[in-house]
PDB file of C-alpha atoms in Angstrom:
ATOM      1  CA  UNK D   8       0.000   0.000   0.000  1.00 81.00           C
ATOM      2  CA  UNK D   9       1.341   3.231  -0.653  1.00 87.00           C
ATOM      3  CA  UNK D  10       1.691   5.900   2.043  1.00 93.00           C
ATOM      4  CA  UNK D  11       2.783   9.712   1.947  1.00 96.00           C
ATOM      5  CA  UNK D  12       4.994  11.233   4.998  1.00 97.00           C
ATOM      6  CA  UNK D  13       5.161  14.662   6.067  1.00 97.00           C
ATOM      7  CA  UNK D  14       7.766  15.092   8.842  1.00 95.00           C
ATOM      8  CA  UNK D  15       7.351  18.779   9.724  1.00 96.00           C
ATOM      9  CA  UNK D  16       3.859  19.556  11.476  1.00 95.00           C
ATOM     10  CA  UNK D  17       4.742  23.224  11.257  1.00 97.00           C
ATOM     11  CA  UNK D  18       7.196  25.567   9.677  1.00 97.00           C
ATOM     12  CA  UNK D  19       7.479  29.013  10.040  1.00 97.00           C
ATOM     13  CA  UNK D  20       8.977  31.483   7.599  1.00 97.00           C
ATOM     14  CA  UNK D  21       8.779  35.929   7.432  1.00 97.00           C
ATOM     15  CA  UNK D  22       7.145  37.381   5.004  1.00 97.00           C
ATOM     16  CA  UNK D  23       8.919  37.736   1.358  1.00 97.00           C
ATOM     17  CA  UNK D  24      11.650  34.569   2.483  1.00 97.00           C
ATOM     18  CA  UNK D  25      11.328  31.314   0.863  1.00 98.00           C
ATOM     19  CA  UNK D  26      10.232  28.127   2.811  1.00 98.00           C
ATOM     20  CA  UNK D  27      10.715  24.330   1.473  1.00 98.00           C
ATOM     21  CA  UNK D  28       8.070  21.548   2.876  1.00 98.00           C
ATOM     22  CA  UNK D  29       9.312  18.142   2.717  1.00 98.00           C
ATOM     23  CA  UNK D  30       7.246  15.213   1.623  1.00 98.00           C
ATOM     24  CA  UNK D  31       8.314  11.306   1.112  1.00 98.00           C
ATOM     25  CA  UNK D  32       6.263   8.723   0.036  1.00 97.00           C
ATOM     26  CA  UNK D  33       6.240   4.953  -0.566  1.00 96.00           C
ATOM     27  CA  UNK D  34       5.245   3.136  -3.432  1.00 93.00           C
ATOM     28  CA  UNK D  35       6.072   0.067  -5.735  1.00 91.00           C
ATOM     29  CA  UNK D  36       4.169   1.622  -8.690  1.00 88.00           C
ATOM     30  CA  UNK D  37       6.165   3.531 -11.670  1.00 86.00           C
ATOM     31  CA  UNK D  38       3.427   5.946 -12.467  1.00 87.00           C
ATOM     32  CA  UNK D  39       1.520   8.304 -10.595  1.00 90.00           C
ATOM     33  CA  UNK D  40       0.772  11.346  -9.588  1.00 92.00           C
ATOM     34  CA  UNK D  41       1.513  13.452  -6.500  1.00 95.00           C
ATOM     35  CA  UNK D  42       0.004  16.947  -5.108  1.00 95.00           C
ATOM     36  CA  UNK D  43       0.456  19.611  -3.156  1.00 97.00           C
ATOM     37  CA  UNK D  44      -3.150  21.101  -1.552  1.00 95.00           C
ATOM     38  CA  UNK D  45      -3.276  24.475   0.481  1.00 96.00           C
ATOM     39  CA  UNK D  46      -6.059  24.021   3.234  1.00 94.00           C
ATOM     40  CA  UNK D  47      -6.474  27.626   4.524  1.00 94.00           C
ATOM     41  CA  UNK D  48      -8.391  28.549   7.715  1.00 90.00           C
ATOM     42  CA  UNK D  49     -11.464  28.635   5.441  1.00 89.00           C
ATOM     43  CA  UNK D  50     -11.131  25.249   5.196  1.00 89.00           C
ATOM     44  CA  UNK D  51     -11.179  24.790   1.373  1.00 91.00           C
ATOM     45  CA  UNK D  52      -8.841  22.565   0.074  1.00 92.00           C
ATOM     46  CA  UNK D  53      -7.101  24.125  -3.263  1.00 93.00           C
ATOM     47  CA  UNK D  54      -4.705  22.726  -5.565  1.00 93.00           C
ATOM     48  CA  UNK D  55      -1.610  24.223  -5.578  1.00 96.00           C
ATOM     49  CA  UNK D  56       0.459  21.914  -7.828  1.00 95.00           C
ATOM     50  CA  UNK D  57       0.853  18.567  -9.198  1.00 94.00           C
ATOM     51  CA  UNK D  58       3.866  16.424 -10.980  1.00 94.00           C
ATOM     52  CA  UNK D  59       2.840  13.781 -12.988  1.00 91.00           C
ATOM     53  CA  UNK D  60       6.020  10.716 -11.904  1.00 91.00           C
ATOM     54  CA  UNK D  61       6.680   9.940 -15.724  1.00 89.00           C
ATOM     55  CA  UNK D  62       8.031  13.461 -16.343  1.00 88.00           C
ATOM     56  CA  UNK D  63      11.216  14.534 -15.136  1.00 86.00           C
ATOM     57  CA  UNK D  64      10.923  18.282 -15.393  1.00 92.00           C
ATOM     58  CA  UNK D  65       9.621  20.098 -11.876  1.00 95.00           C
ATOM     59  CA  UNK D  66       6.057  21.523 -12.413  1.00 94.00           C
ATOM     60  CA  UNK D  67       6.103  25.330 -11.463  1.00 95.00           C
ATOM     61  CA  UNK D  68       3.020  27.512 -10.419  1.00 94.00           C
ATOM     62  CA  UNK D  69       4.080  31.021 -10.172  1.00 95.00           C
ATOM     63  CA  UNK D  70       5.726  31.100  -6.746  1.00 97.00           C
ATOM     64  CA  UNK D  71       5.394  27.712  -6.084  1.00 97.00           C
ATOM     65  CA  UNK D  72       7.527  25.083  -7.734  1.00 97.00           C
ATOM     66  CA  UNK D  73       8.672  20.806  -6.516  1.00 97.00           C
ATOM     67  CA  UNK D  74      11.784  19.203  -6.260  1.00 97.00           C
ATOM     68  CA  UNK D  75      10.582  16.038  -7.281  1.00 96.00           C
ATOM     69  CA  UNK D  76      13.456  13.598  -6.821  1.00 96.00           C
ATOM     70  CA  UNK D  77      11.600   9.530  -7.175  1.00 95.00           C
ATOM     71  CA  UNK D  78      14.538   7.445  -7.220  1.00 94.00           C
ATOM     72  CA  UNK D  79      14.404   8.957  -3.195  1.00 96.00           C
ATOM     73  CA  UNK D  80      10.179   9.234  -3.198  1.00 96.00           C
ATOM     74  CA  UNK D  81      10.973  12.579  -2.382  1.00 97.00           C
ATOM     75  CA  UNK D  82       8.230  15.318  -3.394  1.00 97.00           C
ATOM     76  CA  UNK D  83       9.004  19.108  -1.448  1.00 98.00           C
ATOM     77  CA  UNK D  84       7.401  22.688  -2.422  1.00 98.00           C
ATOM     78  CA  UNK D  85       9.291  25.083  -2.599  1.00 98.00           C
ATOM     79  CA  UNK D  86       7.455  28.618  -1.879  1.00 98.00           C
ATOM     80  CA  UNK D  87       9.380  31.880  -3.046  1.00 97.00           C
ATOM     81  CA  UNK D  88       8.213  35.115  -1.906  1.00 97.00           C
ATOM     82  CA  UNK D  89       6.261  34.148   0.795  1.00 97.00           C
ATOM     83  CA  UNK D  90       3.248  36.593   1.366  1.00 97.00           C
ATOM     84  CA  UNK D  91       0.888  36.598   4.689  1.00 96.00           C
ATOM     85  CA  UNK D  92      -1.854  34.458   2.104  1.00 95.00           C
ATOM     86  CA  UNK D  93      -0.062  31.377   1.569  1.00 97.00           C
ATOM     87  CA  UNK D  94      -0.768  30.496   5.557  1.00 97.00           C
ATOM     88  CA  UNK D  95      -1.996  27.627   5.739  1.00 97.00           C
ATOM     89  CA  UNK D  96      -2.047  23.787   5.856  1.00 96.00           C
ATOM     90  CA  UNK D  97      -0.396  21.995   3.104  1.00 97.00           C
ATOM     91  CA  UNK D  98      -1.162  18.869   1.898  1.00 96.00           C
ATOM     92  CA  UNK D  99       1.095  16.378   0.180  1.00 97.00           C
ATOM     93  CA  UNK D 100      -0.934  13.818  -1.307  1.00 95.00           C
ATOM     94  CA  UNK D 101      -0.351  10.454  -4.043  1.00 93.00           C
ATOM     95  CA  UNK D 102      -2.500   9.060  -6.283  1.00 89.00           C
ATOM     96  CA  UNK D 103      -1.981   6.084  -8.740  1.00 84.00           C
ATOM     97  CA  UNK D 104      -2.162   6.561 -11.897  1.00 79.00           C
ATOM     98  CA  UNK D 105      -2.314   3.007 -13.123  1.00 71.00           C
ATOM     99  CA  UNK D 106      -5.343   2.333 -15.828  1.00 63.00           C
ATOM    100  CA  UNK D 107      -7.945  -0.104 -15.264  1.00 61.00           C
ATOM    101  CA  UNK D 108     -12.073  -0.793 -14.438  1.00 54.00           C
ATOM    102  CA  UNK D 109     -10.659  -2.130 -10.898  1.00 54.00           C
ATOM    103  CA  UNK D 110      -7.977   0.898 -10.541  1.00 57.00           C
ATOM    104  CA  UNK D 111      -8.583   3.239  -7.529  1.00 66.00           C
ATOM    105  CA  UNK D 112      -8.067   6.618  -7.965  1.00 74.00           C
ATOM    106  CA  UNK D 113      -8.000   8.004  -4.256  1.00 84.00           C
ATOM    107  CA  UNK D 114      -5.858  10.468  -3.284  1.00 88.00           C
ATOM    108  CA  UNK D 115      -3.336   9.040  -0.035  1.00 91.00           C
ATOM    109  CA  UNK D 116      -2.568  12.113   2.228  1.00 93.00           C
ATOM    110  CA  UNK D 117      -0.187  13.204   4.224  1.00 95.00           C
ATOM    111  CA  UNK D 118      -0.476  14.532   8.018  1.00 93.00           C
ATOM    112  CA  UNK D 119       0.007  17.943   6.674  1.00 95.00           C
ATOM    113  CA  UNK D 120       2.387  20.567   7.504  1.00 96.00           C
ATOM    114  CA  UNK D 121       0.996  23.988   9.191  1.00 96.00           C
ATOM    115  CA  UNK D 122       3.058  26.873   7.538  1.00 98.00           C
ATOM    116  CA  UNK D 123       3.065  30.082   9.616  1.00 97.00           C
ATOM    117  CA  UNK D 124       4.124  33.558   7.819  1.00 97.00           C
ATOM    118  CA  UNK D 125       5.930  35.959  10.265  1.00 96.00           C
ATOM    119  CA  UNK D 126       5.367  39.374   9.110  1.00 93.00           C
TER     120      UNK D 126
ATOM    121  CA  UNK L  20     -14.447  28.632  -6.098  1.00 82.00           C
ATOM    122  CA  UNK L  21     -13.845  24.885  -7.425  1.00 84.00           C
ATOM    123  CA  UNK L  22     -16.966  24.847  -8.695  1.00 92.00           C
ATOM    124  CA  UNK L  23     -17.925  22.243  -6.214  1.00 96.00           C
ATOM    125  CA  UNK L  24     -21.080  22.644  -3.986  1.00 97.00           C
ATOM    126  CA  UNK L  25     -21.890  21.302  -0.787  1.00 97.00           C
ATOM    127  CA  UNK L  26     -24.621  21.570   1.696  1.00 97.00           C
ATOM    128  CA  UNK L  27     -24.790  21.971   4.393  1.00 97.00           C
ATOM    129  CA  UNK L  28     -21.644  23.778   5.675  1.00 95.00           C
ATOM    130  CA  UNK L  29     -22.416  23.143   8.856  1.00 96.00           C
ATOM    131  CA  UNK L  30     -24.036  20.359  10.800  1.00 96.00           C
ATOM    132  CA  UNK L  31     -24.771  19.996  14.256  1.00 97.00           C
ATOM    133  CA  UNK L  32     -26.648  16.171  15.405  1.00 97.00           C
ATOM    134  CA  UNK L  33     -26.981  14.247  18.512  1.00 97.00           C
ATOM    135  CA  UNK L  34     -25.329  10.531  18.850  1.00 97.00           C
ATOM    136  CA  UNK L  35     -27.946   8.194  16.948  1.00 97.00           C
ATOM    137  CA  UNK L  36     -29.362  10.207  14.246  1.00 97.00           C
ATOM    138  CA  UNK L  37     -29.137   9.960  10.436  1.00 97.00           C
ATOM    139  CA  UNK L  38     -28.089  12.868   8.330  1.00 98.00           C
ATOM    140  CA  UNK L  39     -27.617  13.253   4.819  1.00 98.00           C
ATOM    141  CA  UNK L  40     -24.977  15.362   2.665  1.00 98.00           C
ATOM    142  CA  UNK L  41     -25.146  16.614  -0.343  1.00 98.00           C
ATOM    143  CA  UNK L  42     -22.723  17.307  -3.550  1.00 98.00           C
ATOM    144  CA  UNK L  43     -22.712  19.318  -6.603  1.00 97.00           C
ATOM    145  CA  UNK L  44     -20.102  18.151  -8.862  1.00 96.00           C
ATOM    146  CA  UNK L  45     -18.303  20.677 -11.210  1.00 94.00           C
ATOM    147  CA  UNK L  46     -20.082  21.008 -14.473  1.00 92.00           C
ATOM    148  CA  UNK L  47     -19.253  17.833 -16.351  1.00 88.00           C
ATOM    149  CA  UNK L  48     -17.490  16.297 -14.166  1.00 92.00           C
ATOM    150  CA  UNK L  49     -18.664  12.763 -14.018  1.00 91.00           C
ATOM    151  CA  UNK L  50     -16.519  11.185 -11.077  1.00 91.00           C
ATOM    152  CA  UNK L  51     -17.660  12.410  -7.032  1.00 94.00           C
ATOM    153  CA  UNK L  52     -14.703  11.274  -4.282  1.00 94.00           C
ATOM    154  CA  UNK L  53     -15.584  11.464  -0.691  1.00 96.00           C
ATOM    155  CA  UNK L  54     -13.008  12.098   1.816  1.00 95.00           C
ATOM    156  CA  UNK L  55     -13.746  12.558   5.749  1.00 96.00           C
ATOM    157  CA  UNK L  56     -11.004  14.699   7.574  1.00 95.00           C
ATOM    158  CA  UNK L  57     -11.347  14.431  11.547  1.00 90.00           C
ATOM    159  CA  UNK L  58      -8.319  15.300  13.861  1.00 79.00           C
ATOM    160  CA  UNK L  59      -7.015  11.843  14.854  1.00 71.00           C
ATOM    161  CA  UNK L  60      -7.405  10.396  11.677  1.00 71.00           C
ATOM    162  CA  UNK L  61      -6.348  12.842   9.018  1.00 81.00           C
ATOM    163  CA  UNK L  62      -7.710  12.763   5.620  1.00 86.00           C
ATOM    164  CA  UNK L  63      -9.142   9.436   4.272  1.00 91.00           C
ATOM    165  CA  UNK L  64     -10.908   8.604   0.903  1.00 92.00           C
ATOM    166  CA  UNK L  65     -14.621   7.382   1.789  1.00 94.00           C
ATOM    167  CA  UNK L  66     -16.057   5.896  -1.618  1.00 94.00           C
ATOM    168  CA  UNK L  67     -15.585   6.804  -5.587  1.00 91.00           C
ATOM    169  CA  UNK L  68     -18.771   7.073  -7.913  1.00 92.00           C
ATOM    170  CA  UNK L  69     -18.059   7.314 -11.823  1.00 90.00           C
ATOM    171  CA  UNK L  70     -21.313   8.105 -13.727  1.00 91.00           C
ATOM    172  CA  UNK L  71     -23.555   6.950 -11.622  1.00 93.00           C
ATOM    173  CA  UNK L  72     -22.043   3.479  -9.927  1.00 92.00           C
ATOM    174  CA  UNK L  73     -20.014   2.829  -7.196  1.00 91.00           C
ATOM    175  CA  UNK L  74     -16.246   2.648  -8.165  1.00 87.00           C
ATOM    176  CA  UNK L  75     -14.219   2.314  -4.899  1.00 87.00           C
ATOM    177  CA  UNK L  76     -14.156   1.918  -1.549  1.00 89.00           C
ATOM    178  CA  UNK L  77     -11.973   2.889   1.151  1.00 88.00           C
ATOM    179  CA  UNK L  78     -12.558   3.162   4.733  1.00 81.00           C
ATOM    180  CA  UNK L  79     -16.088   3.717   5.224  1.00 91.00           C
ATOM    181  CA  UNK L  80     -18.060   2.168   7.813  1.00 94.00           C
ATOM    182  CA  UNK L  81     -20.917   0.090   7.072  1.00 95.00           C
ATOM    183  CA  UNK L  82     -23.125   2.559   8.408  1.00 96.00           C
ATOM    184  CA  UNK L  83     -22.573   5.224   6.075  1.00 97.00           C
ATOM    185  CA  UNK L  84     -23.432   4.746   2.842  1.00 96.00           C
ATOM    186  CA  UNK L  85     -23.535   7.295  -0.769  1.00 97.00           C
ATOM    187  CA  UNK L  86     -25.082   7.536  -4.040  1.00 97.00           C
ATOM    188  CA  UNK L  87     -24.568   9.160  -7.149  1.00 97.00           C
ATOM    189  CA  UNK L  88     -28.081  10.150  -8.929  1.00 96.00           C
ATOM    190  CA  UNK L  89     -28.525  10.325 -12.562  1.00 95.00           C
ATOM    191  CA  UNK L  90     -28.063  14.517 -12.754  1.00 95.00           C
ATOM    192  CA  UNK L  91     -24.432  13.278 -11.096  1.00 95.00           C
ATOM    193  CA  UNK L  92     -25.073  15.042  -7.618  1.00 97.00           C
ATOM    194  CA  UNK L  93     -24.011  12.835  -4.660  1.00 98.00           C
ATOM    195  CA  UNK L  94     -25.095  12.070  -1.162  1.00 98.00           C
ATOM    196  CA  UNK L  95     -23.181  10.528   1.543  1.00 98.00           C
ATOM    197  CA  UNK L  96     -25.730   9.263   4.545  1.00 98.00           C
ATOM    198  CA  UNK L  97     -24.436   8.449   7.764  1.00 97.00           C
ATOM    199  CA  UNK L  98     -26.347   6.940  10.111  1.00 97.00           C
ATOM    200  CA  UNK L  99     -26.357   5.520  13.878  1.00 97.00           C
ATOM    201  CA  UNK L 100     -24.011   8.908  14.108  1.00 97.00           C
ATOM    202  CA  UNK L 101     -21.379   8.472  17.154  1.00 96.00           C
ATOM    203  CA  UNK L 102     -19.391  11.269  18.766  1.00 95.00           C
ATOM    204  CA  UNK L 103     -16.285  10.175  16.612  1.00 93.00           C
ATOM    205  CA  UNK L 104     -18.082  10.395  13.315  1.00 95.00           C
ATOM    206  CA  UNK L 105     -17.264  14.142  14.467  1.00 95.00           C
ATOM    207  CA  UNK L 106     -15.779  15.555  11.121  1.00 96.00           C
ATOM    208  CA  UNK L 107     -15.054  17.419   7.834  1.00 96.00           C
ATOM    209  CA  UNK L 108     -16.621  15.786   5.605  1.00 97.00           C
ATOM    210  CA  UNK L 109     -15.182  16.943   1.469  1.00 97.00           C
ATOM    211  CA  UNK L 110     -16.459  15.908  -1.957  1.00 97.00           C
ATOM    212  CA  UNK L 111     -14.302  16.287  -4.943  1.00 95.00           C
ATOM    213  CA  UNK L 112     -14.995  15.787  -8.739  1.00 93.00           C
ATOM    214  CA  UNK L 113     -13.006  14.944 -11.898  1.00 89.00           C
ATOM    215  CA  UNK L 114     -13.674  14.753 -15.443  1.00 82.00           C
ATOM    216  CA  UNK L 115     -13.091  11.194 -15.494  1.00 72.00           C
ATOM    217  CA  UNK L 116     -12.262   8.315 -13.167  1.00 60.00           C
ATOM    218  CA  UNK L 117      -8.274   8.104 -14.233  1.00 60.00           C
ATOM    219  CA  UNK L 118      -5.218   8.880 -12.884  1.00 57.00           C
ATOM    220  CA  UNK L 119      -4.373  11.699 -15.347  1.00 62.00           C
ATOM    221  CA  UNK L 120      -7.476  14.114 -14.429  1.00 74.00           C
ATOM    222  CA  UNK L 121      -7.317  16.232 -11.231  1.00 84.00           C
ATOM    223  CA  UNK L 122      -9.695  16.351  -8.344  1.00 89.00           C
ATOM    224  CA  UNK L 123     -11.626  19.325  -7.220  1.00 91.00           C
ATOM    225  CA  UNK L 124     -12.520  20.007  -4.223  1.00 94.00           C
ATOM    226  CA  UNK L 125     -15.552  21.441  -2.126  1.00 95.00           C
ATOM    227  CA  UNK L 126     -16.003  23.477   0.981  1.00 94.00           C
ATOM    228  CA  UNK L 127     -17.223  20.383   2.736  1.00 95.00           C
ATOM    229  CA  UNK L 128     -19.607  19.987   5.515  1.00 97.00           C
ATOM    230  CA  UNK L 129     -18.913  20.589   8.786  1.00 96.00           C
ATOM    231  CA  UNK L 130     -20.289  17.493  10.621  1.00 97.00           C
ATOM    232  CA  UNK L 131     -21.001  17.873  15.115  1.00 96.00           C
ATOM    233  CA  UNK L 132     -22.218  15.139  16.549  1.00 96.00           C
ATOM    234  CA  UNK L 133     -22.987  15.708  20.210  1.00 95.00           C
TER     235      UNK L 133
END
């Protein structure tokens, strides 16, 4: 079964610096598909990014980018810039993306890590 | 906004009782996850409907169950409601039921039981 690890239950970072979450996970499968979701205090979950396994480039969403390393299962976001909006729980989650009527498309999550910006 | 609705937000029930929540897919989305996210347990996928039928389970208890009607809304009903079925409960949507389409999410419910 796969899982997804998220060692740091809270970072902290001031405003305009640049903060890195860390995220492992385990798997056996060669291709899926992993995500980052920002759960403000709203409570909405919202995509921030996602990396598909098969390609090697690091997706990039404006100030947000992955260091996607998967001979390690490592997946971290990097946030540049930081601004007092991006507080919030992130999400690192895993889903398979192996083809099939019996294939199970969940998304695995993370604990979460709580990112505090310092202004 | 995802695009996703869900009602209620919020939800307040004593131990026992039977409620009933409700999702909105995105427009054309055909695919409705549910997830529950309480604080001992993190996040955990519930059940997957594609179109209409049932297309995975995960780890939800035998007394909750969901349904996907033919206009593609879904409703999760949980019933004989205990103090831990305390949660946020989420609905997302895709396109399709793959690995290549992304899921959105809603606002989720807000679930008390006291």
């Amino acid at each position: 079964a796969q899982t997804v690890t998220q060692s740091q239950p809270e970072m902290s970072v001031q405003e305009a610096e640049t903060v890195t979450l860390s995220c492992t996970y385990d798997t056996s499968e060669s291709d899926y598909y992993l995500f980052w979701y920002k759960q403000p205090p709203s409570r909405q979950m919202i995509l921030v990014i996602r990396q598909e396994a098969y390609k090697q480039q690091n997706a990039t969403e404006n100030r947000f980018s992955v260091n996607f390393q998967k001979a390690a299962k490592s997946f971290s976001l990097k946030i540049s810039d930081s601004q007092l909006g991006d507080a919030a729980m992130y999400f690192c989650a895993y889903r398979s993306a192996i083809m099939g009527m019996d294939s199970n498309y969940q998304l695995i999550w993370g604990a979460g890590t709580k990112l505090i910006i310092k202004p | 906004d995802s695009g996703v609705t869900q009602t209620p937000k919020h939800l307040i029930t004593a131990t026992g009782q039977r409620v009933t929540l409700r999702c909105s897919p995105r427009s054309g989305d055909l695919s409705v996850y549910w997830y529950q996210q309480s604080l001992d347990q993190g996040l955990q996928f519930l059940i997957q409907y594609y179109n209409g039928e049932e297309r995975a389970k995960g780890n939800i208890l035998e007394r909750f169950s969901a349904q996907q009607f033919p206009d593609l809304h879904s409703e999760l009903n949980l019933s004989s409601l205990e103090l831990g079925d305390s949660a946020l409960y989420f609905c997302a949507s895709s396109v399709v039921s793959s690995g290549t389409d992304t899921q959105y999410f809603g606002p989720g419910t807000r679930l008390t039981v006291l």
